[in-house]
Every structure is written in structure tokens, then in C-alpha cells.
Amino acid sequence: MAEQSKYDNNQLTERIKSDDIGAFKSLYDLYSRQLLNFILQYLKETGEAEEILQDVFLSVWEGRKSLQVDKSVKSYLFRIAVNKVYNHLKRRVVERKYQYYLSNNEHTSENNIEDKIYFSELKETIDQILGQLPVQQRRIFRLSRLEGMSHDEIAKKFNISVRTVENQIYRAGKFVKSKLSGDSLILFFIVYSPVKQ
């Protein structure tokens, strides 16, 4: 029975490599419940766990051309899940640390001076990257993300179209994110998250 299962999984992997969406759906049906239960052991919030699950399968589909037919697809799925859960938990810790830093920034003490230095350095890295943007693009991005100006307000300020403003903000965000990784990228998302329009 194990040999039959292995054979079936190998066939499934081969079909997914060939862009067979039906085979991919079969893989999802076969392992999604097991994976979700596994993820829920670490993330108690069902919504978060389901989001991680979707990310796992998205990673498999995006990387389908490099799937190895002779390797266990189940092990591969769980390895991706472990990495994504780990990164998610790490991100949580960094976000909590940063929120703690923000709430105590007015009253810095010896106990949190290390955190202040840590996040100051990360912010400096992001500011240096923003400094590489064209001047107007940088100004538009800062007005939107830091000062909370609407796209309409920015368009009027620079006498340009709203579409141009949206395009400049998108390009700036894409450029900065391409230069960041790890904790710096997390800080970028926290500080420069989009404002409600």
C-alpha cells in the first residue's frame, strides 16, 4: 500500500510539474487538512493558520518546475509549512518589540536603550534606501505613507494626476522592498503601511 501511495504521489508531482491544475487541486485535497492541523499546533488563530496554509500551496505552485519527482511531496509540504510558521512567529516577536519601543520611546530608560538602538539602525537602513529614489518619487511616498495625505491631495500639491501618484507610490514601495529582507522588511511594513484612502 505504501508503494502504491508513493507511486501515486510521484505521478501527482510529475503532473503538477507539467502545469496540471487538476493534479495541484488533488494535492491540496490530499494534504490541506493535515497541514492545517499541523500549523494550528503552533498558531492558535485559525485565520492565521489558513493564511499560512494558502502560502504553502502557493509556494508549491510557483516553484512547481523545480519539484523532485523522486522525493516525498508530503515531506516537502511540511518543510515549507515549518519554515513559514517559523517566519510568522519571528515576525510576531519583531512586531511586538517594535510596538513596545514605540510606546516607550518618550521615556527611554536603560532597560530599553538596546531596543532603541536596534530599531534606529533598522530605520536608518530604510531611510538610506529611500534616499536612492528620485526626489519627487521619494516626496510623494513619504507624504502618503508618513504624513497620511490622500492621493488626491498629493496630486493637487504636485499638479499631477492621481494615477501618476499611485504609480509613483507603487514603484517606490517595490524598489524599497526589493532592497530589504528579514527584520528590515518587517519594519518597513509596520512603519510604511498604506493609509486608508
Tab-separated table of N, CA and C in Angstrom, residues 12-125:
chain	number	residue	atom	x	y	z
A	12	LEU	N	1.517	12.404	-9.271
A	12	LEU	CA	0.913	13.698	-8.963
A	12	LEU	C	1.943	14.816	-9.120
A	13	THR	N	3.128	14.594	-8.581
A	13	THR	CA	4.211	15.581	-8.677
A	13	THR	C	4.583	15.838	-10.128
A	14	GLU	N	4.672	14.759	-10.903
A	14	GLU	CA	5.028	14.892	-12.318
A	14	GLU	C	3.987	15.719	-13.069
A	15	ARG	N	2.724	15.477	-12.767
A	15	ARG	CA	1.648	16.210	-13.433
A	15	ARG	C	1.643	17.694	-13.023
A	16	ILE	N	1.939	17.962	-11.746
A	16	ILE	CA	1.993	19.353	-11.279
A	16	ILE	C	3.134	20.086	-11.976
A	17	LYS	N	4.258	19.397	-12.148
A	17	LYS	CA	5.395	19.988	-12.864
A	17	LYS	C	5.015	20.361	-14.292
A	18	SER	N	4.047	19.642	-14.830
A	18	SER	CA	3.593	19.894	-16.201
A	18	SER	C	2.420	20.861	-16.243
A	19	ASP	N	2.245	21.627	-15.159
A	19	ASP	CA	1.214	22.680	-15.073
A	19	ASP	C	-0.218	22.143	-15.021
A	20	ASP	N	-0.387	20.936	-14.501
A	20	ASP	CA	-1.717	20.332	-14.397
A	20	ASP	C	-2.412	20.861	-13.140
A	21	ILE	N	-3.329	21.795	-13.326
A	21	ILE	CA	-4.021	22.424	-12.197
A	21	ILE	C	-4.910	21.421	-11.459
A	22	GLY	N	-5.420	20.434	-12.194
A	22	GLY	CA	-6.249	19.403	-11.563
A	22	GLY	C	-5.431	18.571	-10.583
A	23	ALA	N	-4.197	18.256	-10.964
A	23	ALA	CA	-3.314	17.496	-10.084
A	23	ALA	C	-2.966	18.320	-8.848
A	24	PHE	N	-2.791	19.615	-9.058
A	24	PHE	CA	-2.483	20.504	-7.937
A	24	PHE	C	-3.648	20.546	-6.955
A	25	LYS	N	-4.868	20.587	-7.489
A	25	LYS	CA	-6.057	20.571	-6.621
A	25	LYS	C	-6.136	19.257	-5.853
A	26	SER	N	-5.768	18.160	-6.515
A	26	SER	CA	-5.758	16.856	-5.839
A	26	SER	C	-4.762	16.856	-4.693
A	27	LEU	N	-3.597	17.470	-4.923
A	27	LEU	CA	-2.581	17.564	-3.868
A	27	LEU	C	-3.126	18.353	-2.689
A	28	TYR	N	-3.818	19.450	-3.000
A	28	TYR	CA	-4.414	20.282	-1.950
A	28	TYR	C	-5.451	19.477	-1.155
A	29	ASP	N	-6.312	18.771	-1.875
A	29	ASP	CA	-7.348	17.973	-1.213
A	29	ASP	C	-6.741	16.873	-0.343
A	30	LEU	N	-5.630	16.351	-0.791
A	30	LEU	CA	-4.979	15.238	-0.108
A	30	LEU	C	-4.311	15.650	1.201
A	31	TYR	N	-3.692	16.846	1.212
A	31	TYR	CA	-2.861	17.210	2.358
A	31	TYR	C	-3.267	18.477	3.119
A	32	SER	N	-4.230	19.230	2.624
A	32	SER	CA	-4.539	20.511	3.261
A	32	SER	C	-5.023	20.359	4.705
A	33	ARG	N	-5.855	19.369	4.973
A	33	ARG	CA	-6.369	19.181	6.329
A	33	ARG	C	-5.255	18.817	7.308
A	34	GLN	N	-4.367	17.907	6.893
A	34	GLN	CA	-3.235	17.518	7.741
A	34	GLN	C	-2.333	18.715	8.026
A	35	LEU	N	-2.061	19.472	6.976
A	35	LEU	CA	-1.187	20.634	7.132
A	35	LEU	C	-1.810	21.684	8.043
A	36	LEU	N	-3.113	21.926	7.867
A	36	LEU	CA	-3.789	22.916	8.696
A	36	LEU	C	-3.729	22.515	10.169
A	37	ASN	N	-3.981	21.242	10.449
A	37	ASN	CA	-3.905	20.762	11.838
A	37	ASN	C	-2.500	20.909	12.405
A	38	PHE	N	-1.511	20.662	11.558
A	38	PHE	CA	-0.113	20.808	11.974
A	38	PHE	C	0.195	22.268	12.304
A	39	ILE	N	-0.212	23.167	11.417
A	39	ILE	CA	0.053	24.600	11.615
A	39	ILE	C	-0.657	25.112	12.865
A	40	LEU	N	-1.868	24.608	13.104
A	40	LEU	CA	-2.657	25.048	14.267
A	40	LEU	C	-2.022	24.652	15.601
A	41	GLN	N	-1.083	23.714	15.575
A	41	GLN	CA	-0.368	23.362	16.801
A	41	GLN	C	0.509	24.529	17.255
A	42	TYR	N	0.917	25.380	16.306
A	42	TYR	CA	1.814	26.488	16.614
A	42	TYR	C	1.107	27.838	16.586
A	43	LEU	N	0.131	27.968	15.695
A	43	LEU	CA	-0.643	29.208	15.600
A	43	LEU	C	-2.077	28.895	15.998
A	44	LYS	N	-2.493	29.399	17.119
A	44	LYS	CA	-3.817	29.046	17.636
A	44	LYS	C	-4.946	29.758	16.893
A	45	GLU	N	-4.612	30.815	16.176
A	45	GLU	CA	-5.608	31.576	15.435
A	45	GLU	C	-5.873	30.911	14.085
A	46	THR	N	-7.105	30.462	13.878
A	46	THR	CA	-7.460	29.731	12.658
A	46	THR	C	-7.213	30.559	11.398
A	47	GLY	N	-7.552	31.845	11.451
A	47	GLY	CA	-7.349	32.713	10.291
A	47	GLY	C	-5.891	32.777	9.862
A	48	GLU	N	-5.000	32.922	10.835
A	48	GLU	CA	-3.565	32.970	10.550
A	48	GLU	C	-3.100	31.642	9.966
A	49	ALA	N	-3.578	30.550	10.557
A	49	ALA	CA	-3.179	29.216	10.099
A	49	ALA	C	-3.622	28.976	8.660
A	50	GLU	N	-4.834	29.395	8.340
A	50	GLU	CA	-5.339	29.218	6.971
A	50	GLU	C	-4.547	30.050	5.973
A	51	GLU	N	-4.118	31.231	6.415
A	51	GLU	CA	-3.300	32.088	5.546
A	51	GLU	C	-1.949	31.430	5.263
A	52	ILE	N	-1.344	30.847	6.294
A	52	ILE	CA	-0.073	30.133	6.128
A	52	ILE	C	-0.273	28.954	5.178
A	53	LEU	N	-1.378	28.239	5.358
A	53	LEU	CA	-1.677	27.087	4.505
A	53	LEU	C	-1.730	27.503	3.033
A	54	GLN	N	-2.427	28.599	2.762
A	54	GLN	CA	-2.515	29.085	1.377
A	54	GLN	C	-1.138	29.452	0.844
A	55	ASP	N	-0.304	30.059	1.706
A	55	ASP	CA	1.055	30.429	1.302
A	55	ASP	C	1.890	29.199	0.952
A	56	VAL	N	1.685	28.120	1.718
A	56	VAL	CA	2.425	26.875	1.463
A	56	VAL	C	2.118	26.369	0.058
A	57	PHE	N	0.835	26.272	-0.260
A	57	PHE	CA	0.454	25.747	-1.574
A	57	PHE	C	0.796	26.717	-2.705
A	58	LEU	N	0.741	28.001	-2.410
A	58	LEU	CA	1.151	28.982	-3.408
A	58	LEU	C	2.633	28.805	-3.737
A	59	SER	N	3.455	28.562	-2.711
A	59	SER	CA	4.885	28.342	-2.913
A	59	SER	C	5.137	27.098	-3.761
A	60	VAL	N	4.342	26.046	-3.501
A	60	VAL	CA	4.495	24.813	-4.275
A	60	VAL	C	4.167	25.073	-5.738
A	61	TRP	N	3.061	25.782	-5.985
A	61	TRP	CA	2.663	26.033	-7.374
A	61	TRP	C	3.680	26.920	-8.085
A	62	GLU	N	4.133	27.968	-7.396
A	62	GLU	CA	5.096	28.879	-8.016
A	62	GLU	C	6.431	28.189	-8.304
A	63	GLY	N	6.781	27.205	-7.462
A	63	GLY	CA	8.056	26.504	-7.648
A	63	GLY	C	7.901	25.123	-8.249
A	64	ARG	N	6.771	24.908	-8.926
A	64	ARG	CA	6.448	23.558	-9.415
A	64	ARG	C	7.481	22.990	-10.386
A	65	LYS	N	8.140	23.857	-11.156
A	65	LYS	CA	9.101	23.365	-12.148
A	65	LYS	C	10.321	22.721	-11.499
A	66	SER	N	10.578	23.077	-10.248
A	66	SER	CA	11.751	22.513	-9.567
A	66	SER	C	11.395	21.360	-8.623
A	67	LEU	N	10.137	20.907	-8.652
A	67	LEU	CA	9.738	19.772	-7.818
A	67	LEU	C	10.526	18.527	-8.228
A	68	GLN	N	10.903	17.726	-7.228
A	68	GLN	CA	11.646	16.499	-7.496
A	68	GLN	C	10.693	15.315	-7.386
A	69	VAL	N	10.510	14.634	-8.485
A	69	VAL	CA	9.531	13.546	-8.565
A	69	VAL	C	9.860	12.407	-7.612
A	70	ASP	N	11.148	12.144	-7.398
A	70	ASP	CA	11.540	11.004	-6.568
A	70	ASP	C	11.575	11.333	-5.076
A	71	LYS	N	11.242	12.575	-4.705
A	71	LYS	CA	11.224	12.966	-3.292
A	71	LYS	C	9.787	12.983	-2.772
A	72	SER	N	9.642	12.815	-1.465
A	72	SER	CA	8.318	12.805	-0.853
A	72	SER	C	7.688	14.196	-0.914
A	73	VAL	N	6.572	14.288	-1.614
A	73	VAL	CA	5.896	15.577	-1.722
A	73	VAL	C	5.299	15.977	-0.373
A	74	LYS	N	4.908	14.992	0.429
A	74	LYS	CA	4.370	15.279	1.760
A	74	LYS	C	5.440	15.922	2.641
A	75	SER	N	6.641	15.369	2.643
A	75	SER	CA	7.743	15.941	3.430
A	75	SER	C	8.054	17.358	2.966
A	76	TYR	N	8.004	17.547	1.660
A	76	TYR	CA	8.276	18.864	1.075
A	76	TYR	C	7.250	19.889	1.562
A	77	LEU	N	5.978	19.499	1.552
A	77	LEU	CA	4.912	20.391	2.018
A	77	LEU	C	5.103	20.771	3.488
A	78	PHE	N	5.426	19.778	4.316
A	78	PHE	CA	5.581	20.054	5.739
A	78	PHE	C	6.831	20.889	6.017
A	79	ARG	N	7.869	20.705	5.216
A	79	ARG	CA	9.080	21.515	5.385
A	79	ARG	C	8.786	22.981	5.070
A	80	ILE	N	8.018	23.223	4.008
A	80	ILE	CA	7.629	24.597	3.676
A	80	ILE	C	6.785	25.179	4.808
A	81	ALA	N	5.861	24.367	5.328
A	81	ALA	CA	4.982	24.834	6.410
A	81	ALA	C	5.790	25.214	7.645
A	82	VAL	N	6.768	24.392	8.003
A	82	VAL	CA	7.614	24.677	9.170
A	82	VAL	C	8.320	26.019	8.988
A	83	ASN	N	8.892	26.238	7.810
A	83	ASN	CA	9.608	27.491	7.550
A	83	ASN	C	8.684	28.700	7.614
A	84	LYS	N	7.482	28.551	7.075
A	84	LYS	CA	6.550	29.675	7.066
A	84	LYS	C	6.020	29.972	8.473
A	85	VAL	N	5.783	28.927	9.261
A	85	VAL	CA	5.352	29.122	10.647
A	85	VAL	C	6.457	29.815	11.440
A	86	TYR	N	7.691	29.354	11.257
A	86	TYR	CA	8.831	29.956	11.954
A	86	TYR	C	8.949	31.442	11.616
A	87	ASN	N	8.875	31.766	10.326
A	87	ASN	CA	8.989	33.163	9.906
A	87	ASN	C	7.845	34.011	10.450
A	88	HIS	N	6.654	33.412	10.489
A	88	HIS	CA	5.485	34.125	11.015
A	88	HIS	C	5.672	34.439	12.498
A	89	LEU	N	6.140	33.457	13.272
A	89	LEU	CA	6.345	33.659	14.706
A	89	LEU	C	7.457	34.674	14.958
A	90	LYS	N	8.501	34.613	14.143
A	90	LYS	CA	9.597	35.575	14.264
A	90	LYS	C	9.095	36.983	13.990
A	91	ARG	N	8.241	37.120	12.967
A	91	ARG	CA	7.678	38.421	12.618
A	91	ARG	C	6.836	38.967	13.769
A	92	ARG	N	6.081	38.091	14.412
A	92	ARG	CA	5.272	38.496	15.562
A	92	ARG	C	6.138	39.106	16.652
A	93	VAL	N	7.262	38.430	16.953
A	93	VAL	CA	8.171	38.892	18.006
A	93	VAL	C	8.715	40.265	17.663
A	94	VAL	N	9.134	40.441	16.404
A	94	VAL	CA	9.700	41.722	15.980
A	94	VAL	C	8.644	42.815	16.070
A	95	GLU	N	7.419	42.505	15.648
A	95	GLU	CA	6.344	43.497	15.706
A	95	GLU	C	6.043	43.902	17.146
A	96	ARG	N	6.035	42.904	18.044
A	96	ARG	CA	5.788	43.209	19.460
A	96	ARG	C	6.900	44.087	20.017
A	97	LYS	N	8.137	43.766	19.657
A	97	LYS	CA	9.272	44.551	20.141
A	97	LYS	C	9.170	45.985	19.630
A	98	TYR	N	8.771	46.114	18.373
A	98	TYR	CA	8.700	47.461	17.814
A	98	TYR	C	7.563	48.262	18.445
A	99	GLN	N	6.420	47.625	18.662
A	99	GLN	CA	5.311	48.309	19.317
A	99	GLN	C	5.700	48.727	20.738
A	100	TYR	N	6.449	47.860	21.400
A	100	TYR	CA	6.934	48.180	22.751
A	100	TYR	C	7.856	49.396	22.689
A	101	TYR	N	8.715	49.391	21.678
A	101	TYR	CA	9.633	50.518	21.503
A	101	TYR	C	8.861	51.816	21.261
A	102	LEU	N	7.860	51.758	20.395
A	102	LEU	CA	7.076	52.957	20.105
A	102	LEU	C	6.388	53.491	21.356
A	103	SER	N	5.819	52.596	22.148
A	103	SER	CA	5.070	53.021	23.333
A	103	SER	C	5.982	53.564	24.422
A	104	ASN	N	7.264	53.229	24.377
A	104	ASN	CA	8.191	53.677	25.419
A	104	ASN	C	9.206	54.696	24.908
A	105	ASN	N	9.029	55.106	23.664
A	105	ASN	CA	10.021	55.991	23.050
A	105	ASN	C	10.136	57.332	23.772
A	106	GLU	N	9.037	57.785	24.353
A	106	GLU	CA	9.041	59.072	25.033
A	106	GLU	C	9.815	59.019	26.357
A	107	HIS	N	9.909	57.829	26.921
A	107	HIS	CA	10.548	57.681	28.236
A	107	HIS	C	11.616	56.601	28.178
A	108	THR	N	12.642	56.834	27.396
A	108	THR	CA	13.690	55.840	27.240
A	108	THR	C	14.425	55.625	28.554
A	109	SER	N	14.603	54.366	28.908
A	109	SER	CA	15.349	54.010	30.112
A	109	SER	C	16.486	53.091	29.733
A	110	GLU	N	17.313	52.756	30.691
A	110	GLU	CA	18.444	51.854	30.432
A	110	GLU	C	17.948	50.497	29.967
A	111	ASN	N	16.756	50.094	30.405
A	111	ASN	CA	16.220	48.774	30.062
A	111	ASN	C	15.868	48.634	28.583
A	112	ASN	N	15.480	49.732	27.938
A	112	ASN	CA	15.097	49.591	26.535
A	112	ASN	C	16.005	50.367	25.584
A	113	ILE	N	17.159	50.809	26.047
A	113	ILE	CA	18.092	51.541	25.193
A	113	ILE	C	18.596	50.662	24.059
A	114	GLU	N	18.748	49.361	24.338
A	114	GLU	CA	19.205	48.431	23.303
A	114	GLU	C	18.181	48.335	22.184
A	115	ASP	N	16.898	48.270	22.553
A	115	ASP	CA	15.831	48.236	21.550
A	115	ASP	C	15.824	49.510	20.718
A	116	LYS	N	16.051	50.635	21.363
A	116	LYS	CA	16.037	51.909	20.648
A	116	LYS	C	17.144	51.944	19.595
A	117	ILE	N	18.328	51.500	19.981
A	117	ILE	CA	19.454	51.460	19.038
A	117	ILE	C	19.142	50.522	17.885
A	118	TYR	N	18.599	49.349	18.226
A	118	TYR	CA	18.275	48.321	17.231
A	118	TYR	C	17.315	48.845	16.174
A	119	PHE	N	16.224	49.438	16.604
A	119	PHE	CA	15.229	49.925	15.657
A	119	PHE	C	15.659	51.213	14.968
A	120	SER	N	16.497	52.015	15.623
A	120	SER	CA	17.037	53.203	14.974
A	120	SER	C	17.906	52.814	13.795
A	121	GLU	N	18.707	51.757	13.987
A	121	GLU	CA	19.574	51.274	12.914
A	121	GLU	C	18.748	50.737	11.746
A	122	LEU	N	17.683	49.999	12.060
A	122	LEU	CA	16.823	49.478	11.001
A	122	LEU	C	16.159	50.614	10.235
A	123	LYS	N	15.692	51.603	10.956
A	123	LYS	CA	15.032	52.739	10.294
A	123	LYS	C	16.029	53.519	9.454
A	124	GLU	N	17.260	53.618	9.936
A	124	GLU	CA	18.294	54.315	9.172
A	124	GLU	C	18.566	53.598	7.847
A	125	THR	N	18.560	52.263	7.896
A	125	THR	CA	18.753	51.476	6.676
A	125	THR	C	17.654	51.784	5.669
